[in-house]
PDB file of C-alpha atoms in Angstrom:
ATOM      1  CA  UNK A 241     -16.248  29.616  11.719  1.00 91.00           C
ATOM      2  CA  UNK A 242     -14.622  31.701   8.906  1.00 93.00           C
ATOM      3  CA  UNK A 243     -17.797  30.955   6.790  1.00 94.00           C
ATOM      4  CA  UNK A 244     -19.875  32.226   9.887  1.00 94.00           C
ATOM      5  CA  UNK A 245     -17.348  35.392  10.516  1.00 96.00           C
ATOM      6  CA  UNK A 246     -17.213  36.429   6.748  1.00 97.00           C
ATOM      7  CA  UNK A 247     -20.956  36.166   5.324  1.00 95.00           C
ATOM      8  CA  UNK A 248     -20.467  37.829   2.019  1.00 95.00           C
ATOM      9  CA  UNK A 249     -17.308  36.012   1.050  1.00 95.00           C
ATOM     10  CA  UNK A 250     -18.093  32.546  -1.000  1.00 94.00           C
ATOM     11  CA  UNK A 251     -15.589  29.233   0.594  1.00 94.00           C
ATOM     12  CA  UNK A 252     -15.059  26.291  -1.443  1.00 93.00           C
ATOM     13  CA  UNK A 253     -14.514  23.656   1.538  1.00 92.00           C
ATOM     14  CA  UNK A 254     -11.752  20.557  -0.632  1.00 89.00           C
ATOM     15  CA  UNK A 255     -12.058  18.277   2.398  1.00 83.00           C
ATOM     16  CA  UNK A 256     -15.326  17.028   3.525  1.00 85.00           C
ATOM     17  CA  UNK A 257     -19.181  17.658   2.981  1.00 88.00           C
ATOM     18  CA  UNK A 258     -20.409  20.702   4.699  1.00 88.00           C
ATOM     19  CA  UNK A 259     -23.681  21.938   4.123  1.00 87.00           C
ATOM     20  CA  UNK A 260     -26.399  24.780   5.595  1.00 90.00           C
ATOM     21  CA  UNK A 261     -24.091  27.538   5.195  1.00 93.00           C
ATOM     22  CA  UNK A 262     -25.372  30.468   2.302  1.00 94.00           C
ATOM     23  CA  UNK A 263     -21.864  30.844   1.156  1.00 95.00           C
ATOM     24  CA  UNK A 264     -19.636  27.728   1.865  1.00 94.00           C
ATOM     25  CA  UNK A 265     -20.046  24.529  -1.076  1.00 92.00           C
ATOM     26  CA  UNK A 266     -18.238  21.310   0.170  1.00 92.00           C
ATOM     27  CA  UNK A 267     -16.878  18.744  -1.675  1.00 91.00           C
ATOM     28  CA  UNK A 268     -16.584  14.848  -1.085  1.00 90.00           C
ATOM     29  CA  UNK A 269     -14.246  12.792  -2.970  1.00 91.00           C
ATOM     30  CA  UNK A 270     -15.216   9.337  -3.775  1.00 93.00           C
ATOM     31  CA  UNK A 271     -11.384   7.961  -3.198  1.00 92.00           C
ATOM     32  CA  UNK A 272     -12.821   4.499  -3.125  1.00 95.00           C
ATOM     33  CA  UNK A 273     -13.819   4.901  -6.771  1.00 96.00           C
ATOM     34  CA  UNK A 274     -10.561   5.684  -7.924  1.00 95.00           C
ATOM     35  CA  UNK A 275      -8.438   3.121  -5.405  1.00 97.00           C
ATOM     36  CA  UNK A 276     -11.133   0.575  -7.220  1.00 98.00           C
ATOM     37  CA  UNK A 277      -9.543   1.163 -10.545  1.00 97.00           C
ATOM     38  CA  UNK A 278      -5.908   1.144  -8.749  1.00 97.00           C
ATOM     39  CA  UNK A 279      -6.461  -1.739  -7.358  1.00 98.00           C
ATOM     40  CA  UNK A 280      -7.818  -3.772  -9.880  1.00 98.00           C
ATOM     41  CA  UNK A 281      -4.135  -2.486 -12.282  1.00 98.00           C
ATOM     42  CA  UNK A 282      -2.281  -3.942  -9.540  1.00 98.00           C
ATOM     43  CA  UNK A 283      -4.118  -7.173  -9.957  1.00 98.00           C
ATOM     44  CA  UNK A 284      -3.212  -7.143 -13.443  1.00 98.00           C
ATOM     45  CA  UNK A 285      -0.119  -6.461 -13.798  1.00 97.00           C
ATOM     46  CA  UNK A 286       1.009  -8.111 -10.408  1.00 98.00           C
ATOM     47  CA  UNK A 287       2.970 -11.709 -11.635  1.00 96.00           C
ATOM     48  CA  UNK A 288       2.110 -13.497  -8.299  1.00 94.00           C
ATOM     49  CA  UNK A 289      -1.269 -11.957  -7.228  1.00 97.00           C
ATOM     50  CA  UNK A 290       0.207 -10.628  -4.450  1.00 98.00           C
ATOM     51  CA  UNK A 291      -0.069  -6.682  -3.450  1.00 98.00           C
ATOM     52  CA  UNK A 292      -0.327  -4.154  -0.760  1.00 98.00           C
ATOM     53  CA  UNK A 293      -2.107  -1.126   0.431  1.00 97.00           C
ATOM     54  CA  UNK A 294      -0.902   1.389   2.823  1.00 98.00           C
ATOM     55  CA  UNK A 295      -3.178   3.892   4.590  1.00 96.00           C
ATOM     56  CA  UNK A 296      -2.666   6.315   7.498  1.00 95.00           C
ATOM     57  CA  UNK A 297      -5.031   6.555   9.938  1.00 94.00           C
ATOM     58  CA  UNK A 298      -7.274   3.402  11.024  1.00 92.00           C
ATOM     59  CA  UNK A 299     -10.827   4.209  11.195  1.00 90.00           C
ATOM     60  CA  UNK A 300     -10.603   7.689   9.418  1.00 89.00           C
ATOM     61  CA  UNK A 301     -13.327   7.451   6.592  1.00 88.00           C
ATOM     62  CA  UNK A 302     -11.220   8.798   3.467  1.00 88.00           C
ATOM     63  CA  UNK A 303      -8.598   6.240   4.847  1.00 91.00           C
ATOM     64  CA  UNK A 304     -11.153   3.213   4.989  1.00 93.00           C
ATOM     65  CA  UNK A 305     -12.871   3.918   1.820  1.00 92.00           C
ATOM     66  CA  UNK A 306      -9.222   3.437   0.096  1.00 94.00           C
ATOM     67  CA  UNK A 307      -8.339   0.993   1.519  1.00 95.00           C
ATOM     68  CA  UNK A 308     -11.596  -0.892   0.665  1.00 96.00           C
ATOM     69  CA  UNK A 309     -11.970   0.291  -2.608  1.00 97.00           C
ATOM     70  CA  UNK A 310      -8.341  -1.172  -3.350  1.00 97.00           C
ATOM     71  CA  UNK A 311      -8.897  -4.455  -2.327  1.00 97.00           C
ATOM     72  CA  UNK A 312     -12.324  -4.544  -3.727  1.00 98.00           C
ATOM     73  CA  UNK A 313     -10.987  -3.517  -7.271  1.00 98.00           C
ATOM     74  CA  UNK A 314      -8.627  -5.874  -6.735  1.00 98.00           C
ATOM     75  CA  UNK A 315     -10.642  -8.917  -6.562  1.00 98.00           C
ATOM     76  CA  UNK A 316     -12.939  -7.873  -9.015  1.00 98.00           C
ATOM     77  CA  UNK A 317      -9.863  -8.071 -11.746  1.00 98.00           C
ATOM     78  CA  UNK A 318      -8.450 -11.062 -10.403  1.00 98.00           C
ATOM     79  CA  UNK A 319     -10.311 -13.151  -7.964  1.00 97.00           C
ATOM     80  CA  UNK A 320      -7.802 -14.344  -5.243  1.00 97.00           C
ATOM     81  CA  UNK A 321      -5.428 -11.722  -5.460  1.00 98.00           C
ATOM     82  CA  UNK A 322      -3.688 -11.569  -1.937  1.00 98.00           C
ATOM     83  CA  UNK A 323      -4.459  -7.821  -0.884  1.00 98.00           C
ATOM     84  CA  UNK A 324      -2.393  -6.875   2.027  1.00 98.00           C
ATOM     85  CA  UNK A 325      -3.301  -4.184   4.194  1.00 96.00           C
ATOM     86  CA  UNK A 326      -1.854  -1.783   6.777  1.00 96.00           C
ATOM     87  CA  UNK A 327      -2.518   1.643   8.488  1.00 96.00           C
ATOM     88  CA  UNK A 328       0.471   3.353  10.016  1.00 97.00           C
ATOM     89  CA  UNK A 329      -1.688   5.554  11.941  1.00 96.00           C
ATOM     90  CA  UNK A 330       0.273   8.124  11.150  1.00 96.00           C
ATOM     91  CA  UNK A 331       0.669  10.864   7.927  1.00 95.00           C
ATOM     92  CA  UNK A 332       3.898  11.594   8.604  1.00 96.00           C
ATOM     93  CA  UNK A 333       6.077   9.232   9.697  1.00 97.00           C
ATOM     94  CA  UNK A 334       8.440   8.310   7.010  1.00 98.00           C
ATOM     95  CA  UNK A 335      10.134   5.133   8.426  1.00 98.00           C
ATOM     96  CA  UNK A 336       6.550   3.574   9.192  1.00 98.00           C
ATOM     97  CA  UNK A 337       5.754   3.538   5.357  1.00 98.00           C
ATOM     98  CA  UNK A 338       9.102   2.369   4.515  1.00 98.00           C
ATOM     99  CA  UNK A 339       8.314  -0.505   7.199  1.00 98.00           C
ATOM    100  CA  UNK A 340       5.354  -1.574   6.175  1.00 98.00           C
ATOM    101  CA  UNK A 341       5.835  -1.818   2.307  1.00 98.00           C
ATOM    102  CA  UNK A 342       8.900  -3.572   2.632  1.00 98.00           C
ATOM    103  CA  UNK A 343       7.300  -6.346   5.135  1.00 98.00           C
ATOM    104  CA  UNK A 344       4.843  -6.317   2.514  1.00 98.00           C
ATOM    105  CA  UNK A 345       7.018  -6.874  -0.087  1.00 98.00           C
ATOM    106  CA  UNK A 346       8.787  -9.772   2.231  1.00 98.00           C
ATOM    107  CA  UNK A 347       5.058 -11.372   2.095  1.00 98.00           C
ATOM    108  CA  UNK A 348       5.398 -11.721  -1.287  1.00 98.00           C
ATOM    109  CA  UNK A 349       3.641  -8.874  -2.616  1.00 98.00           C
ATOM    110  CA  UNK A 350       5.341  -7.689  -5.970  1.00 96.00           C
ATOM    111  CA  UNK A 351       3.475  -3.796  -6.329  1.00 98.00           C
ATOM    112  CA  UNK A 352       2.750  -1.766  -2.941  1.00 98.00           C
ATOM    113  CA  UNK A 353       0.408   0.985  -3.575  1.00 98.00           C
ATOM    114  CA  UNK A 354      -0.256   4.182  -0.635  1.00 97.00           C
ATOM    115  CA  UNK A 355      -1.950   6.718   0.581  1.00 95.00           C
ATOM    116  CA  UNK A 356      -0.658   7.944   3.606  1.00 94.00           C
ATOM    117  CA  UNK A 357       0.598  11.149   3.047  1.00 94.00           C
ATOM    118  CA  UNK A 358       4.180  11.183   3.762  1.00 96.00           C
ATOM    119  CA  UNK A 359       4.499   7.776   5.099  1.00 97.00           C
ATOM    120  CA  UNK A 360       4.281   7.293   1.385  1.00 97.00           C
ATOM    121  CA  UNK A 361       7.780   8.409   1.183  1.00 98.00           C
ATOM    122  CA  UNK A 362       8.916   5.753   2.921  1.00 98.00           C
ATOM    123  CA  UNK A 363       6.689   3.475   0.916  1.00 98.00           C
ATOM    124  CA  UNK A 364       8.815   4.735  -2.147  1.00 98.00           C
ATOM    125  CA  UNK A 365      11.915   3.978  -0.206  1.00 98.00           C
ATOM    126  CA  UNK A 366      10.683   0.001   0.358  1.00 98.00           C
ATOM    127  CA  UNK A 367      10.343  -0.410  -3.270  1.00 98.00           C
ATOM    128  CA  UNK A 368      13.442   1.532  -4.703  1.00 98.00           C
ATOM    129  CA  UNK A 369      16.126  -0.532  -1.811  1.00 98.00           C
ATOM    130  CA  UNK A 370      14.303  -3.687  -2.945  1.00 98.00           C
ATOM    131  CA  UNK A 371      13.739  -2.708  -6.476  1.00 98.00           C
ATOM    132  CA  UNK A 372      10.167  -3.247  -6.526  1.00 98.00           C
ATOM    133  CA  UNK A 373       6.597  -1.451  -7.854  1.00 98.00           C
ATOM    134  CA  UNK A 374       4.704   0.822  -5.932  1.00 98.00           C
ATOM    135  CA  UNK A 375       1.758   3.431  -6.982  1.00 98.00           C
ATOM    136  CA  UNK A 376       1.703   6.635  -5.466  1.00 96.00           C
ATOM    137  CA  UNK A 377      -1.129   9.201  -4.579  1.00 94.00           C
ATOM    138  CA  UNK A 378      -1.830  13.276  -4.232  1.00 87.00           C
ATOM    139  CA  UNK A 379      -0.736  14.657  -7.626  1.00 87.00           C
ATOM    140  CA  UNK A 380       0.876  11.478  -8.471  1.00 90.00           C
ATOM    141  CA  UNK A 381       4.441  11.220  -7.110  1.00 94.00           C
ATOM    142  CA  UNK A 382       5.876  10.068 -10.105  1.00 95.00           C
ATOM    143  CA  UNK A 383       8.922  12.181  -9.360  1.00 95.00           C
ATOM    144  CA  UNK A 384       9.213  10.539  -6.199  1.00 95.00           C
ATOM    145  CA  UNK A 385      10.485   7.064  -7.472  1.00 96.00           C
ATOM    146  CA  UNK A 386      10.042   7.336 -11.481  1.00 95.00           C
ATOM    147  CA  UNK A 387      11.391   4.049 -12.035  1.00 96.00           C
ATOM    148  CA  UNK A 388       9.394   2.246  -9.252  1.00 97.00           C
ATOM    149  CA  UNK A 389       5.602   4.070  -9.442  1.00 97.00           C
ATOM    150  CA  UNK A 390       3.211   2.931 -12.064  1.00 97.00           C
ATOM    151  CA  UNK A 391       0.092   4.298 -11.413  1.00 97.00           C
ATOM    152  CA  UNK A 392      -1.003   6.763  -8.587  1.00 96.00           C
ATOM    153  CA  UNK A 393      -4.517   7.981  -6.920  1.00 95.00           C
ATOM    154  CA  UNK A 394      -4.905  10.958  -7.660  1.00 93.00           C
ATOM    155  CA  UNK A 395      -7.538  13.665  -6.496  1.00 90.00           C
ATOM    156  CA  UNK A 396      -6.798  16.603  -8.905  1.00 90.00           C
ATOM    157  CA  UNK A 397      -7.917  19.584  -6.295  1.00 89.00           C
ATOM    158  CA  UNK A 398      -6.500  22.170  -8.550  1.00 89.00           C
ATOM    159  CA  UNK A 399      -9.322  21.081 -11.179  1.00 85.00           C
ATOM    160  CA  UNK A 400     -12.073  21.411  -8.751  1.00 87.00           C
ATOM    161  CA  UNK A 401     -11.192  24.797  -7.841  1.00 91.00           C
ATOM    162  CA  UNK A 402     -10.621  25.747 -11.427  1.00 89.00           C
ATOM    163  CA  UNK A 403     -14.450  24.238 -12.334  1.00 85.00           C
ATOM    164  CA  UNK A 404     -15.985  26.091  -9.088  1.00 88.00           C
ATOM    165  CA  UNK A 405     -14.217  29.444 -10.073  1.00 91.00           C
ATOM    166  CA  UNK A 406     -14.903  29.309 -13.880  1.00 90.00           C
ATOM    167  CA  UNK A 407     -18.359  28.576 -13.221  1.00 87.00           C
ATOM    168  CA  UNK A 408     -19.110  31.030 -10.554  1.00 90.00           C
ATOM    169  CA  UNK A 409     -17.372  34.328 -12.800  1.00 93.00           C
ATOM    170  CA  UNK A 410     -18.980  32.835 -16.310  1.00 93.00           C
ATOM    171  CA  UNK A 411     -22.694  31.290 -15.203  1.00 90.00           C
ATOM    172  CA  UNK A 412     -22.976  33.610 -11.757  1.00 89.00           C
ATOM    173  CA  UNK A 413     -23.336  29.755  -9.840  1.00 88.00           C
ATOM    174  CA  UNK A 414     -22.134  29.067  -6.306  1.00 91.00           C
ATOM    175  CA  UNK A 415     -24.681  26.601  -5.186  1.00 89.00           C
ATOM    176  CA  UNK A 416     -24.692  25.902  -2.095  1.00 91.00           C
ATOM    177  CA  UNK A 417     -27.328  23.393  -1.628  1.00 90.00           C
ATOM    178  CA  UNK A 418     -25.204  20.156  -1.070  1.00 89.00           C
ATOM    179  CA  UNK A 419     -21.729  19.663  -1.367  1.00 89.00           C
ATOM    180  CA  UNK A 420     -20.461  18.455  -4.333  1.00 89.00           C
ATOM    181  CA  UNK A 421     -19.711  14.802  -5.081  1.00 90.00           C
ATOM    182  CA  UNK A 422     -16.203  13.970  -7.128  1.00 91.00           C
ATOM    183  CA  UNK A 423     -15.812  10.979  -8.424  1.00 92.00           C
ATOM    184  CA  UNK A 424     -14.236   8.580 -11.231  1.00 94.00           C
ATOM    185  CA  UNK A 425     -17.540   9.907 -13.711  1.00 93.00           C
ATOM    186  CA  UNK A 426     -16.372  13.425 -13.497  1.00 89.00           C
ATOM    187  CA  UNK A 427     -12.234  13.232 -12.573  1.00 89.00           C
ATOM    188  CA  UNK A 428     -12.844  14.427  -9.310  1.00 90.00           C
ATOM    189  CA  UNK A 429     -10.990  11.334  -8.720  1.00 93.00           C
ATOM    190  CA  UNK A 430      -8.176   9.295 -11.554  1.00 92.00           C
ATOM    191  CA  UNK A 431      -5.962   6.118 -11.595  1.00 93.00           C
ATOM    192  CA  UNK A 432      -3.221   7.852 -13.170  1.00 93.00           C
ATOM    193  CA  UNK A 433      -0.623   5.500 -14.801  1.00 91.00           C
ATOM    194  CA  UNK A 434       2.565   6.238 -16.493  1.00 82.00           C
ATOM    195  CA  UNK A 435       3.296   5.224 -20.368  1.00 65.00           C
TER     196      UNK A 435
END
């Protein structure tokens, strides 16, 4: 609608493909890549092939395609990795993260990772009372649980906007023929571990 209202003013849309607007350029994120490579560190560094994944919303397609890029980058790094799965079907409630990691980590998994926006708080809270590993997501989390997140999903937004802006004032390009496609080949989307 804004797009629509405001014709001569250029939108960068961070949250889905939209497309057939003159002066809107959408993005898509390819979350799946990056969960890929999460999943397949938590293979490796898991000691009992055991880990988790928790995601929000069942059925929401960012959701789904981390979820399944997880487990899939899982098993391609170690083939018969237990990859545990849950959706809170919520982003916000803290104390369904927290209960979800932690039956998780009851199951036997040793590393919990999450994206589930602040459900992921209570992932962190699962793995710090039990003193267990957990990746993160967003911009990484790291302060969140330092000594308990290894690795994090992250989507660096800030970098998209930068590229879009930079190349708009320097080149005179907005194009908005198709929304743009972010992925692992052009950190639109990172595995981010800590050393």
């Amino acid at each position: 609608n804004a797009a629509e209202s405001f014709p001569n003013v250029k939108f960068l849309y961070l949250a889905d493909a939209l497309e057939g607007y003159p002066n809107l350029v959408g993005t898509v994120y390819a979350e799946q890549q990056g969960a890929f490579l999460c999943g397949a560190l938590a293979a490796l560094l898991s000691e009992n092939h055991n880990i988790g994944a928790v995601a929000a919303v069942q059925g929401d397609t960012v959701q789904e395609r981390y979820a399944w890029g997880f487990s899939a980058g899982a098993q391609y790094a170690v083939k018969g990795t237990t990859v545990q799965r849950g959706f809170t079907n919520s982003y916000a409630d803290i104390n369904k993260g927290n209960e979800f990691a932690t039956a998780m980590y009851n199951k036997g998994a040793d590393i919990v990772s999450c994206f589930a926006g602040a459900c992921n708080l209570g992932v962190f809270n699962a793995a710090k009372s039990l003193n267990k590993l957990c990746f993160g997501a967003a911009k990484g989390q790291f302060d969140q649980a330092p000594d308990n997140i290894v690795a994090s999903l992250v989507k660096p937004v800030d970098q998209t906007v930068i590229a879009v802006v930079s190349d708009y004032i320097e080149n005179g390009k907005f194009d908005t023929s198709s929304s743009m496609v972010l992925g692992v080949a052009n950190d639109g989307v990172i595995c981010k571990y800590t050393t």
